[in-house]
Amino acid sequence: MASPFVIGQTKLPIQQAIENSYPLTKPSADHKDIVTPGAVIDLLKDNLTMYSVAAAAPGNVTYEDGKFKASGFSKLMNFHATGTPNTTSRTFVAGEKFWLIGVNVRDDGAVLEFISDPMNDIRYKVFVKYPFPKGTIPPPDAVMAMISQTVKAEPVDNAQGSGAAQPAAPSAPPPAKMADIAPPPPPADAPPAAPKSISLGQTKDQVAAMFGPPTKIVNLSTKEIDYYPDMKVTFVKGKVTDVQ
């Protein structure tokens, strides 16, 4: 007969294989809420009866011969004394989803504890036993093959499965401050005006265009003298003949 230590060592790989393939969900102490979600479990077989978490006794179901079978007491939980269906139980069918919240590998089988989301304000729960052949503990692969006939796990979202808030993405850095725009350069100094000069032979109009009207004009018989603040210009026949 194998020692308890050897049996324990044999059951541990089964426990680990189940929890690795079907990540556990952590419920609240009263099983009325989900604290840390694990993998969503998809039901692959019809007729799995689950029971309200508020029921007086837990529901127990055994999977054998390809079917879910309620234990004797759980069968009674499905009906009132009058024989009418009990509203504290519900039959789940293939395609429905729930959570795995516990795994207990015993000497005679692996027991998985499932819980549903609220349905009409009621959460349902059940213990499903996957029995071992009498007197033996099968290898993990054999146990997993039996469980995989009934349920499969959806991939776990890492952000959800960790139960921890992910750090917020860093905010974008503020836009770089634009360099101050240099003021436009001052306009270039205008080139100095060419000095005004009077040349012999220029007309009165040319002189007036450069120096403006004279302050005084003296007409003589043969010439005209126009006086400016700093010079006098002599015209003969309308042209410059002398500048003083």
Backbone as a ProteinNet text record, in pm:
[ID]
protein_1_A
[PRIMARY]
MASPFVIGQTKLPIQQAIENSYPLTKPSADHKDIVTPGAVIDLLKDNLTMYSVAAAAPGNVTYEDGKFKASGFSKLMNFHATGTPNTTSRTFVAGEKFWLIGVNVRDDGAVLEFISDPMNDIRYKVFVKYPFPKGTIPPPDAVMAMISQTVKAEPVDNAQGSGAAQPAAPSAPPPAKMADIAPPPPPADAPPAAPKSISLGQTKDQVAAMFGPPTKIVNLSTKEIDYYPDMKVTFVKGKVTDVQ
[TERTIARY]
86	0	89.1	57.1	139.1	121	229.3	223.4	148	93.7	26.5	116.6	247	339.4	344.5	354	361	232.1	117.5	-11.5	-18.8	28	26.1	110.8	226.4	314.1	251.6	169.4	103.8	-10.2	-80	-194.3	-150.9	-35.9	8.2	21.3	82	89.9	-47.8	-145.6	-281.5	-337.9	-320.8	-368.2	-304.2	-173.5	-102.5	-147.4	-168	-209.8	-346.5	-437.8	-572	-565	-493.3	-488.6	-410.6	-314.6	-243.1	-332.1	-415.5	-502	-628.7	-673.3	-797.2	-767.8	-707.1	-669.6	-787.6	-760.4	-866.1	-913.6	-1040.7	-1101.8	-1115.1	-1089.8	-1103.2	-1234.6	-1327.4	-1453.3	-1442.5	-1543.9	-1550.5	-1585.1	-1571	-1591.9	-1733.1	-1831.8	-1970.4	-2010.4	-1914	-1936.6	-2041.4	-2062.2	-2159.9	-2095	-1962.4	-1894.1	-1762.6	-1707.5	-1578.1	-1472.4	-1367.4	-1259.6	-1152.1	-1101.9	-998.8	-1039.8	-1076.5	-1119.2	-1002.9	-1030.2	-933.2	-979.4	-974.1	-1020.1	-1171.8	-1233.2	-1374.9	-1384.8	-1475.5	-1490.9	-1612.1	-1592.2	-1701.5	-1747.4	-1878	-1934.2	-1949.1	-1904.8	-1909.6	-2016.8	-2074.5	-2176.7	-2305.8	-2418.4	-2548.1	-2575.3	-2677.3	-2739.1	-2646.8	-2579.2	-2505	-2591.1	-2639.8	-2725	-2637.8	-2661.4	-2589.4	-2691	-2642.7	-2732.3	-2696.8	-2796.2	-2774.7	-2665.5	-2581.9	-2477.3	-2538.5	-2666.8	-2734.5	-2803.4	-2792.1	-2857.7	-2801.8	-2885.3	-2845.6	-2728.7	-2719.9	-2611.3	-2554.7	-2425.9	-2366.5	-2417.6	-2424.5	-2463.8	-2344.5	-2365.4	-2257.9	-2300.9	-2214.1	-2240.8	-2118.1	-2141.3	-2031.9	-2039.3	-1922.8	-1918.5	-1872.1	-1961.4	-1925.7	-2013.5	-1957.6	-2026.4	-2067.7	-1987.4	-2013.9	-2128.3	-2174.4	-2287.4	-2261.8	-2330.5	-2330.9	-2443.9	-2410.8	-2511.3	-2510.5	-2627.7	-2637.5	-2634.3	-2573.9	-2573.7	-2714.2	-2734.8	-2868.7	-2927.2	-2851.2	-2905.1	-2926.1	-2834	-2849.2	-2971.1	-3006.7	-3129.3	-3249.7	-3250.9	-3363	-3368.1	-3250.3	-3246.3	-3312.1	-3329.3	-3387.2	-3538.1	-3601.5	-3747.1	-3791.9	-3907.7	-3973.1	-4042.6	-4093.7	-4168	-4289.4	-4342.9	-4459.9	-4423.2	-4294	-4251.1	-4227.2	-4250.8	-4226.9	-4078.7	-4029.2	-3885.6	-3846.4	-3726.5	-3674.2	-3604.2	-3645.9	-3587.3	-3445.6	-3398.1	-3261	-3160.4	-3205.9	-3114.1	-3141.3	-3042.1	-3056.6	-2972.5	-3027.1	-2954.9	-2884.4	-2754.4	-2672.5	-2651.6	-2640.3	-2621.7	-2493.5	-2451.4	-2327.4	-2332.2	-2221.1	-2212	-2223.7	-2277.5	-2285.6	-2149.9	-2134	-2002.2	-2011.6	-1901.8	-1892.7	-1745.1	-1716.1	-1578.8	-1540.9	-1412	-1359.3	-1299	-1348.6	-1300.7	-1227.5	-1223.1	-1153.1	-1123.9	-1013	-974.3	-931.2	-985.5	-949.8	-928.2	-802.5	-771	-772.5	-868.4	-883.6	-829.1	-834.4	-786.5	-876	-1004.6	-1098.5	-1140.8	-1085.9	-1123.7	-1083.2	-1088.7	-1061.8	-1195.9	-1208.9	-1333.7	-1308.5	-1386.3	-1374.9	-1498.3	-1475.8	-1586	-1608.4	-1728.5	-1763.8	-1867	-1861.6	-1959.7	-1997.3	-2123.8	-2171.6	-2173.9	-2195.7	-2229.6	-2375	-2417.8	-2557	-2654.9	-2759.4	-2868.8	-2998.2	-3065.6	-3182.1	-3144.3	-3026.4	-2974	-2934.7	-2919.2	-2878	-2750.3	-2649.4	-2529.8	-2548.8	-2500.7	-2512.4	-2373.5	-2369.2	-2241	-2260.6	-2153.2	-2160.5	-2020.1	-2012.5	-1889.5	-1903.8	-1814.2	-1817.8	-1700.1	-1733.4	-1630	-1599.5	-1470.5	-1423.3	-1356.3	-1427.7	-1379.2	-1259.6	-1175	-1061.7	-1103.9	-1036.5	-1060.8	-1033.1	-1114.4	-1104.6	-964.8	-908.8	-780.6	-659	-678.1	-562.3	-576.1	-461.2	-459.2	-397.3	-475.7	-426	-325.2	-251	-157.6	-234.8	-169.2	-237.8	-301.2	-234	-288.9	-425.1	-441.8	-569.3	-679.4	-645.7	-744.7	-782	-681.9	-708.8	-793.6	-771.9	-851.9	-998.4	-1024.9	-1163.6	-1227.4	-1154.6	-1209	-1234.9	-1144.2	-1157.2	-1277.9	-1340.4	-1464.9	-1581.2	-1566.9	-1680.3	-1664.3	-1542.1	-1520.6	-1391.7	-1385	-1259.7	-1242.5	-1117.4	-1087.1	-1059.5	-1119.1	-1086.5	-953.7	-878.8	-750.8	-772.5	-681	-690.9	-630	-705.6	-652.8	-558.6	-429	-331.1	-368.4	-423.2	-459.7	-571.1	-664.4	-775.1	-733.7	-657.9	-628.1	-539.4	-459	-369.7	-444.2	-564.2	-641	-583	-477.3	-414.6	-432	-450.9	-466.8	-336.2	-345.4	-226.1	-187.7	-59.9	-20.4	-69.7	-110.2	-160.1	-46.1	-80.7	20.9	72.4	202	254.6	193	163.7	104	208.2	159.2	250	322	450.1	522.6	464.3	470.3	417.3	495.8	430.1	502.7	619.3	727	846.3	814.5	867.8	844.5	916.2	841.4	902.5	1001.3	1109.9	1208.9	1147.1	1184	1133.5	1175.1	1080.4	1109.3	1182.5	1297.6	1376.7	1303.6	1308.6	1243.7	1313.2	1238.3	1301.4	1411.3	1514.6	1624	1572.7	1632.6	1589.4	1617.5	1536.9	1560	1697.2	1755.8	1888.7	1878.8	1983.4	1985	1979.6	1896.4	1888.4	2021.3	2064.5	2192.6	2181	2288.3	2282.9	2248.2	2167.1	2126.8	2247.8	2245.3	2356	2355.6	2472.2	2476.6	2418	2343.5	2283.5	2391.9	2391.3	2492.8	2429.4	2476.7	2429.7	2541.8	2501.5	2601	2564.1	2663.2	2639.7	2556.9	2460.2	2376	2244.9	2229.6	2102.3	1992.9	1871.6	1758.6	1708.1	1617	1556.6	1475.3	1406.5	1325	1411.5	1526.4	1616.2	1667.5	1701.8	1750	1638.2	1517.5	1405.2	1370.8	1386	1356.4	1449.9	1575.2	1671.5	1664	1644.7	1657.1	1526.8	1422.6	1299.2	1297.9	1190.4	1182.3	1281.7	1334.9	1429.5	1356.6	1433.1	1373.4	1356	1431.9	1422.7	1470.1	1402.7	1440.5	1465.3	1580.2	1614.2	1627.6	1539.7	1544.7	1620.2	1724.2	1799.8	1771.6	1823	1788	1831	1948.2	2000.1	2010.2	1980.2	1994.1	1895.8	1890.1	1805	1890	1877.2	1952	1849.4	1861.6	1775.1	1856.6	1797.2	1867.2	1811.6	1903.5	1873.2	1940.5	1906.3	1962.9	2115.5	2179.4	2326	2393.5	2319.1	2383	2291.3	2352.5	2273.4	2313.5	2210.1	2230.4	2192	2283.6	2259.6	2219.3	2106.5	2057.3	2064	2109.8	2107.7	2033.6	1928.6	1844	1792.9	1761.4	1700	1795.3	1927.4	2022.2	2127.6	2178.3	2275.5	2403.9	2446.8	2575.8	2673.7	2620.3	2711.1	2641.3	2722.1	2671.9	2767.4	2716.5	2802.4	2743.3
-119.6	0	123.9	216.7	337.7	423.1	489.5	576.3	704.1	775	903.5	1002.1	997.1	1090.1	1062.8	933.4	897.5	935.8	910	946.4	1097.3	1173.8	1319.4	1367.5	1307.2	1345	1309.3	1204	1162.8	1257.1	1306.4	1395	1536.6	1579.9	1717.6	1751.5	1665	1698.9	1713.7	1638.3	1651	1787.8	1827	1959.3	2070.1	2059.4	2162.5	2164.8	2047.2	2040.9	2105.7	2080.9	2139.2	2290.9	2339.2	2483.8	2556.8	2488	2550.8	2562.2	2461.6	2462	2543.8	2554.6	2627	2725.8	2840.3	2936.2	2970.9	2966.2	2984.4	3128.6	3142.4	3271.1	3280	3398.9	3417.5	3488.9	3421.5	3487.1	3554.5	3634.1	3690.1	3578.3	3605.7	3502	3444.7	3528.6	3479.7	3429.8	3428.4	3379.6	3461.3	3585.1	3670.1	3764.4	3764.1	3853.8	3790.5	3841.6	3795.6	3898.7	3853.2	3942.9	3950.9	3834.6	3829.4	3726.6	3770.3	3673.3	3591.6	3464	3378.2	3352.9	3227.4	3194.1	3179.2	3225.7	3197.2	3051.9	2976.9	2834.8	2814.3	2748.1	2715.3	2572.2	2554.7	2421.1	2351	2226	2150.2	2042.1	2014.3	1909.1	1969	1911.8	1956.4	1899.9	1961	1906.6	1904.8	2015.9	2032.2	2116.2	2055.2	2126.1	2194.8	2325.3	2402.7	2459.6	2496.7	2532.5	2669.8	2739.5	2873.5	2871.7	2976.2	2984.3	2998.8	3038.4	3053.6	2925.7	2818	2691.9	2638.5	2564.3	2513.4	2416.6	2342.2	2245.3	2260.2	2233.2	2246.2	2138.7	2171.9	2073.7	1991.4	1861.4	1771.3	1691.5	1690	1620.5	1537.2	1418.8	1332.5	1318	1326.2	1304.8	1161.9	1081	943.5	894.5	804.5	750.6	862.2	969.5	1078.7	1169.1	1160.4	1242.1	1299	1412.1	1467.3	1400.4	1350.3	1282.3	1343.1	1391.4	1449	1338.3	1370.8	1275	1264.8	1169.6	1148.7	1272.7	1341	1458.7	1573.6	1588.5	1695.7	1673.1	1546.1	1519.2	1574.5	1554.6	1603.7	1755.4	1820.3	1966.7	2026.2	1946.9	1999.3	2018.1	1962.9	1968.5	2006.7	2077.5	2103.5	1975.5	1979.3	1864.1	1833.2	1933.5	1913.7	1849.8	1837.6	1779.9	1881.6	2011.9	2116.2	2151.2	2196.2	2229.5	2336.8	2324.1	2419.1	2533.3	2656.6	2771.6	2802	2733.2	2758	2674.3	2600.4	2526.5	2564.8	2541.6	2573.6	2475.5	2429.5	2336.2	2413.2	2398.1	2464.7	2369.8	2428.7	2348.3	2391.6	2310.7	2338.9	2478.5	2549.9	2686.2	2791.9	2755.6	2853.7	2863.7	2971.8	3003.6	3025.6	2995.4	3021.8	3027.3	3016	3028.9	2904	2876	2771	2839	2803.8	2871.4	2778.4	2648.7	2559.1	2424.6	2363.5	2229.7	2149.5	2029.2	1942.4	1801.5	1758.5	1624.2	1527.9	1436	1337.6	1202.5	1106.4	972.9	907	944.9	877.7	963.8	1085.6	1168.4	1313.7	1386.5	1531.2	1603.9	1697.8	1772.2	1917.6	1965.9	2104.7	2181.6	2300.2	2384.3	2498.3	2504.1	2605.6	2702.3	2827.9	2928.3	3012.2	3050.7	3127.8	3276.4	3356.3	3496.9	3504.6	3618.4	3629.3	3613.6	3536.3	3519.1	3546.2	3656.1	3702	3718	3777.9	3808.2	3684.1	3569.9	3448.1	3394.4	3370.5	3299.5	3151	3067.4	2922.8	2860.8	2750.5	2686.7	2535.6	2462.8	2316.8	2259.7	2144.5	2065.9	1949.4	1942.3	1833.1	1739.4	1612.4	1512.7	1433	1422	1338.3	1217	1104.7	992.2	920.4	867.2	785.4	638.1	557	412.1	365.3	273.9	231.5	179.6	238.3	190.8	246.5	335.2	390	541.4	605.2	748.1	759.3	798.6	800.6	912.7	906.2	1015.4	1142.3	1257.8	1384.5	1388.3	1331.3	1336.9	1270	1159.3	1087.6	1169.7	1236.3	1319.7	1439	1502.6	1618.8	1580.2	1459.6	1415	1402.3	1355.5	1341.7	1479.2	1569.3	1702.9	1777.4	1760.4	1834.5	1791.1	1678.2	1638.5	1729.6	1795.4	1869.5	2020.9	2069.5	2214.6	2250.1	2375.4	2428.8	2570.8	2614.8	2748.8	2843	2961.3	3064.7	3129.2	3180.3	3245.8	3357.6	3366.2	3467.8	3597.1	3706.2	3840.2	3873.9	3896.9	3922.7	4040.9	4145.3	4264.4	4232.4	4139.1	4103.7	4000.9	3899.4	3788.5	3825.9	3925.9	3963.6	4024.4	4081.6	4144.8	4275.4	4317.8	4443.4	4545.1	4666.9	4774.2	4793.7	4805.9	4828.6	4975.8	5003.7	5145.2	5217.7	5339.8	5419.7	5449.2	5452.7	5485.9	5626.7	5644.8	5779.7	5879.7	5995.9	6099.7	6152.8	6199.6	6252.1	6374.9	6386.8	6504.8	6630.5	6741.7	6866.5	6905	6969.9	7009.1	7100.9	7080.6	7163.5	7310.2	7393.2	7536.4	7586.3	7658.6	7712.3	7822.8	7822.3	7927.9	8063.5	8159.8	8294.7	8339.7	8398.5	8447.1	8580.4	8584.4	8707.6	8819.9	8939.2	9051.8	9078.5	9128.9	9156.1	9261	9249.7	9348.1	9486.8	9588	9724.8	9752.4	9834.1	9864.6	9927.7	9890.9	9946.6	10098.1	10161.5	10307.7	10344.4	10439.1	10486.7	10549.6	10519.5	10579.3	10731.6	10796.3	10943.7	11001.3	11100.8	11164.7	11228.7	11216.3	11278.6	11430.2	11486.9	11632	11710.9	11813.5	11898.4	11988.2	11989.4	12074.6	12143.2	12260.6	12339	12345.7	12317.2	12322.8	12434.8	12491.4	12595.5	12537.8	12614.1	12571.8	12509.4	12480.7	12425.6	12530.3	12485.8	12577.4	12616	12717.4	12759.9	12645.4	12568.6	12458.5	12353	12321.4	12222.2	12270.6	12398.4	12453.5	12453.8	12493	12496.9	12356.7	12254	12117.4	12070.9	12121.2	12078.9	12164.8	12294.3	12384	12453.7	12426.2	12493.8	12636.5	12708.9	12846.6	12938.9	13034.1	13127.9	13220.3	13274.3	13368.3	13508.1	13534.1	13666.6	13654.7	13724.4	13725.8	13872.1	13892.2	14027.3	14015.2	14088.1	14088.3	14212.4	14186.2	14294	14288.9	14377.9	14385.6	14262.6	14211.4	14097.5	13967.8	13976.8	13856.4	13859.8	13747.1	13733.5	13671.5	13729.5	13674.8	13621.4	13490.1	13427.4	13408.3	13454.8	13447.8	13328.6	13248.7	13137.9	13169.2	13098.8	13133.4	13136.3	13048.3	13043.8	13063.9	13111.8	13136.4	13223.5	13268.7	13337.9	13284.1	13270.2	13206.3	13307.3	13320.5	13415.3	13337	13379.7	13316.5	13417.8	13373.8	13455	13371.2	13432.8	13362.2	13229.7	13230.9	13116	13005.7	13028.6	12923.9	12979.2	12885.4	12926.8	12970.5	13090.8	13140.5	13166	13174.4	13201.9	13159.7	13111.2	13072.7	13129.6	13200.1	13256.5	13221.6
0	0	0	-86.2	-95.9	27.8	69.7	186.8	153	256	230.3	158.4	188.5	122.6	-27.9	-62.7	-204.5	-275	-207.6	-266.8	-287.3	-186.7	-197.6	-313.1	-329.7	-440	-574.8	-576.4	-700.8	-736.2	-635.4	-659.6	-695.4	-646.5	-669.3	-818.1	-900.7	-1043.8	-1108.8	-1061	-1115	-1080.2	-954.6	-910	-993.9	-1012	-1088.5	-1234.4	-1292.9	-1432.9	-1452.4	-1358.8	-1369.9	-1357.2	-1256.1	-1232.6	-1342.5	-1404.2	-1516.1	-1639.7	-1660.9	-1779.6	-1759.4	-1633.8	-1602.3	-1489.1	-1520.6	-1415.6	-1324.5	-1194.4	-1095.1	-1086.2	-1051.7	-1019.4	-867.5	-812.4	-667.9	-638.5	-565.2	-529.9	-394	-361	-225.9	-128	1.6	102.7	98.2	65.3	60.5	-78.1	-169.2	-306.2	-381.8	-341.1	-409.2	-509.8	-513	-605.6	-649.5	-760.1	-811.2	-773	-705.3	-663.2	-771.9	-811	-915	-1019.7	-1140	-1241.8	-1295.3	-1320.1	-1386.8	-1528.7	-1571.8	-1707	-1709	-1817	-1840.1	-1885.1	-1821.6	-1850.8	-1941.1	-2054	-2146.2	-2120.9	-2102.1	-2081.7	-2216.9	-2224.3	-2349.6	-2349.1	-2232.9	-2220.3	-2166.3	-2207.2	-2156.2	-2017.2	-1954.8	-1833	-1711.3	-1689.1	-1563.6	-1470.1	-1363.2	-1267.9	-1163.6	-1147.2	-1046.6	-948.7	-829.8	-720	-665.1	-615	-561.8	-455.3	-455.8	-353	-214.6	-209.2	-80.1	-35.3	-114.1	-78.3	52.8	122.7	254.6	245	136.3	119.4	-21.1	-38.2	-171.8	-266.3	-393.4	-493.3	-537.2	-550.9	-591	-713	-813.3	-938.7	-973.6	-1028.7	-1073.9	-1225.3	-1289.2	-1434	-1459	-1513.6	-1547.5	-1662.6	-1739.5	-1857.5	-1953.5	-1957.4	-2050.6	-2011.6	-1885.4	-1841.5	-1702	-1673.6	-1538.3	-1460.2	-1341.8	-1259.5	-1120	-1076.6	-942.9	-839.2	-723.2	-613.4	-556.3	-465.7	-411.6	-347.7	-261	-192.2	-290.1	-386.1	-483.8	-571.6	-596.7	-671.7	-597.2	-465.1	-384.8	-384.9	-394.7	-393.8	-517.7	-622.7	-746.4	-738.9	-635.5	-626.9	-486.6	-479.2	-351.9	-305.6	-184	-131.4	-218.1	-286	-372.3	-504.8	-532.5	-659.2	-768.1	-739.8	-839.3	-841.9	-957	-965.6	-865.1	-812.7	-714.9	-789.2	-761.2	-831.5	-784.8	-679.1	-634.4	-712.7	-812.1	-898.7	-1044	-1127.5	-1269.8	-1349.6	-1460.6	-1547.2	-1658.3	-1663.8	-1765.4	-1883.2	-2001.8	-2123.2	-2193.7	-2288.4	-2362.3	-2423.4	-2410.8	-2463.1	-2355.6	-2238.4	-2129.7	-2060.4	-1985	-1929.4	-1778.3	-1710.7	-1566.9	-1528.6	-1399.5	-1348.5	-1268.1	-1262.5	-1174.5	-1052.3	-933.3	-811.9	-715.4	-744.4	-653.4	-717.1	-674.5	-720.8	-599	-586.3	-474	-528.6	-530.5	-580.4	-462.1	-463.7	-356.1	-402.7	-311.7	-348.5	-452.2	-453.3	-543.6	-663.1	-673.6	-787.6	-770.4	-879.4	-877	-872.3	-778.4	-761.1	-799.5	-896	-942	-897.8	-843.7	-794.4	-894.1	-949.7	-1048.9	-991.3	-1038.3	-997	-1119.8	-1126.5	-1241.8	-1210.2	-1313.4	-1293	-1247.2	-1189.2	-1143.9	-1260.2	-1235.8	-1331.6	-1256.9	-1295	-1217.2	-1070.1	-1049.7	-915.5	-836.2	-899.8	-828.7	-893	-809.7	-856.4	-825.8	-917.7	-899.6	-887.5	-809.4	-781.8	-780.3	-811.5	-804.6	-789.4	-722.8	-715.4	-813.7	-911	-1008.8	-981	-961.1	-933	-1059.3	-1088.3	-1197.9	-1132.8	-1122.5	-1040.7	-1103.5	-1013.9	-1056.7	-1056.6	-1136.2	-1126	-982.7	-935.4	-795.5	-762.8	-654.7	-604.2	-675.2	-773	-844.8	-860.6	-874	-907.5	-1046.2	-1145.5	-1283.5	-1305.1	-1413	-1444.2	-1480.4	-1466.7	-1495.9	-1634.8	-1736	-1871.9	-1880.4	-1809.7	-1813.4	-1747.3	-1637.5	-1568.2	-1655.3	-1715.6	-1800	-1921.1	-1974.7	-2089	-2050.4	-1928.7	-1883.4	-1861.3	-1797	-1770.7	-1901.4	-1998.1	-2124.3	-2206.5	-2170	-2235.9	-2195.5	-2082.5	-2025.3	-2030.4	-2017.4	-2012.8	-2084.8	-2129	-2182.3	-2129.8	-2121.1	-2069.7	-2185.5	-2179	-2276.6	-2237.2	-2334.2	-2300.7	-2200	-2105.3	-2000.6	-2049.9	-2037.2	-2064.4	-1950.8	-1981.3	-1875.3	-1789.9	-1854.1	-1777.7	-1681.1	-1723.9	-1636.2	-1534.3	-1582.5	-1493.9	-1379	-1391.2	-1282.4	-1167	-1195.1	-1088.9	-1044	-1105.3	-1064.5	-1173.8	-1133.3	-1231.8	-1305.6	-1433.7	-1514	-1507.7	-1507.9	-1504	-1626.6	-1605.7	-1717.9	-1813.7	-1938.8	-2039.1	-2013.2	-2024.5	-1998	-2093	-2038.1	-2121.9	-2219.4	-2329.8	-2432	-2378.3	-2407.7	-2358.3	-2418.9	-2344.5	-2400.6	-2524.9	-2616.8	-2738.8	-2706.7	-2778.9	-2755.7	-2782	-2693.3	-2708.8	-2833.7	-2913.4	-3035.3	-2999.4	-3071	-3047.7	-3080	-2996.3	-3021.9	-3161.9	-3230.9	-3366.1	-3356.1	-3417.6	-3411.3	-3483.8	-3426.9	-3495.3	-3628.2	-3721.6	-3851.8	-3837.2	-3917	-3906.3	-3943.8	-3884.4	-3918.6	-4065.1	-4123.5	-4265.6	-4285.5	-4394.8	-4424.4	-4441.2	-4392.1	-4407.3	-4555.4	-4582.3	-4722.2	-4762.7	-4880.8	-4923.8	-4922.5	-4884.8	-4879.4	-5016	-5009.9	-5136.3	-5205	-5330.9	-5406.7	-5382.7	-5363	-5337	-5454.6	-5416.5	-5520.1	-5581.4	-5708.4	-5775.9	-5896.8	-5919.8	-6034.5	-6136.9	-6256.9	-6365.9	-6462.5	-6518.6	-6619	-6732.5	-6775.9	-6885.9	-6842.6	-6708.8	-6662.6	-6673.7	-6690.4	-6702	-6565.3	-6566	-6439.2	-6376.8	-6463.9	-6409.1	-6341.1	-6397.6	-6336	-6200.9	-6194.1	-6066.6	-5964.3	-6006.9	-5913.5	-5863.5	-5949.9	-5908.3	-5797.6	-5800.4	-5698	-5572.9	-5587.9	-5472.4	-5434.8	-5513.4	-5483.3	-5535.7	-5509.2	-5559.4	-5486.9	-5557.4	-5493	-5395.1	-5303.4	-5206.2	-5266.4	-5370.5	-5435.8	-5579.3	-5668.1	-5810.4	-5852.8	-5917.6	-5970.3	-6120.9	-6193.8	-6340	-6388.7	-6462.1	-6526.6	-6676	-6749.1	-6891.8	-6968	-6937.9	-7015.1	-6932.4	-6804.2	-6720.1	-6602	-6537.2	-6416.7	-6307.4	-6186.1	-6071.7	-5970.4	-5942.1	-5840	-5712.5	-5603.1	-5474.2	-5390.8	-5337.8	-5244.7	-5111.8	-5003.5	-4872.1	-4871.2	-4947.1	-4939.4	-5074.7	-5173.4	-5304.6	-5390.5	-5498.6	-5600.3	-5735.1	-5821.2	-5950.7	-6058.7	-6155.3	-6264.9	-6388.8	-6450.5	-6573.5	-6686.2	-6799.1	-6921.5	-7024.8	-7076	-7171.1	-7113.7	-6982.2	-6914.8	-6878	-6889.5	-6853.9	-6759.7	-6674.2	-6572.6	-6641	-6597.6	-6647.9	-6534.1	-6409.3	-6297	-6168.2	-6071.7	-5938.7	-5836.7	-5737.6	-5631.4	-5494.8
[MASK]
++++++++++++++++++++++++++++++++++++++++++++++++++++++++++++++++++++++++++++++++++++++++++++++++++++++++++++++++++++++++++++++++++++++++++++++++++++++++++++++++++++++++++++++++++++++++++++++++++++++++++++++++++++++++++++++++++++++++++++++++++++

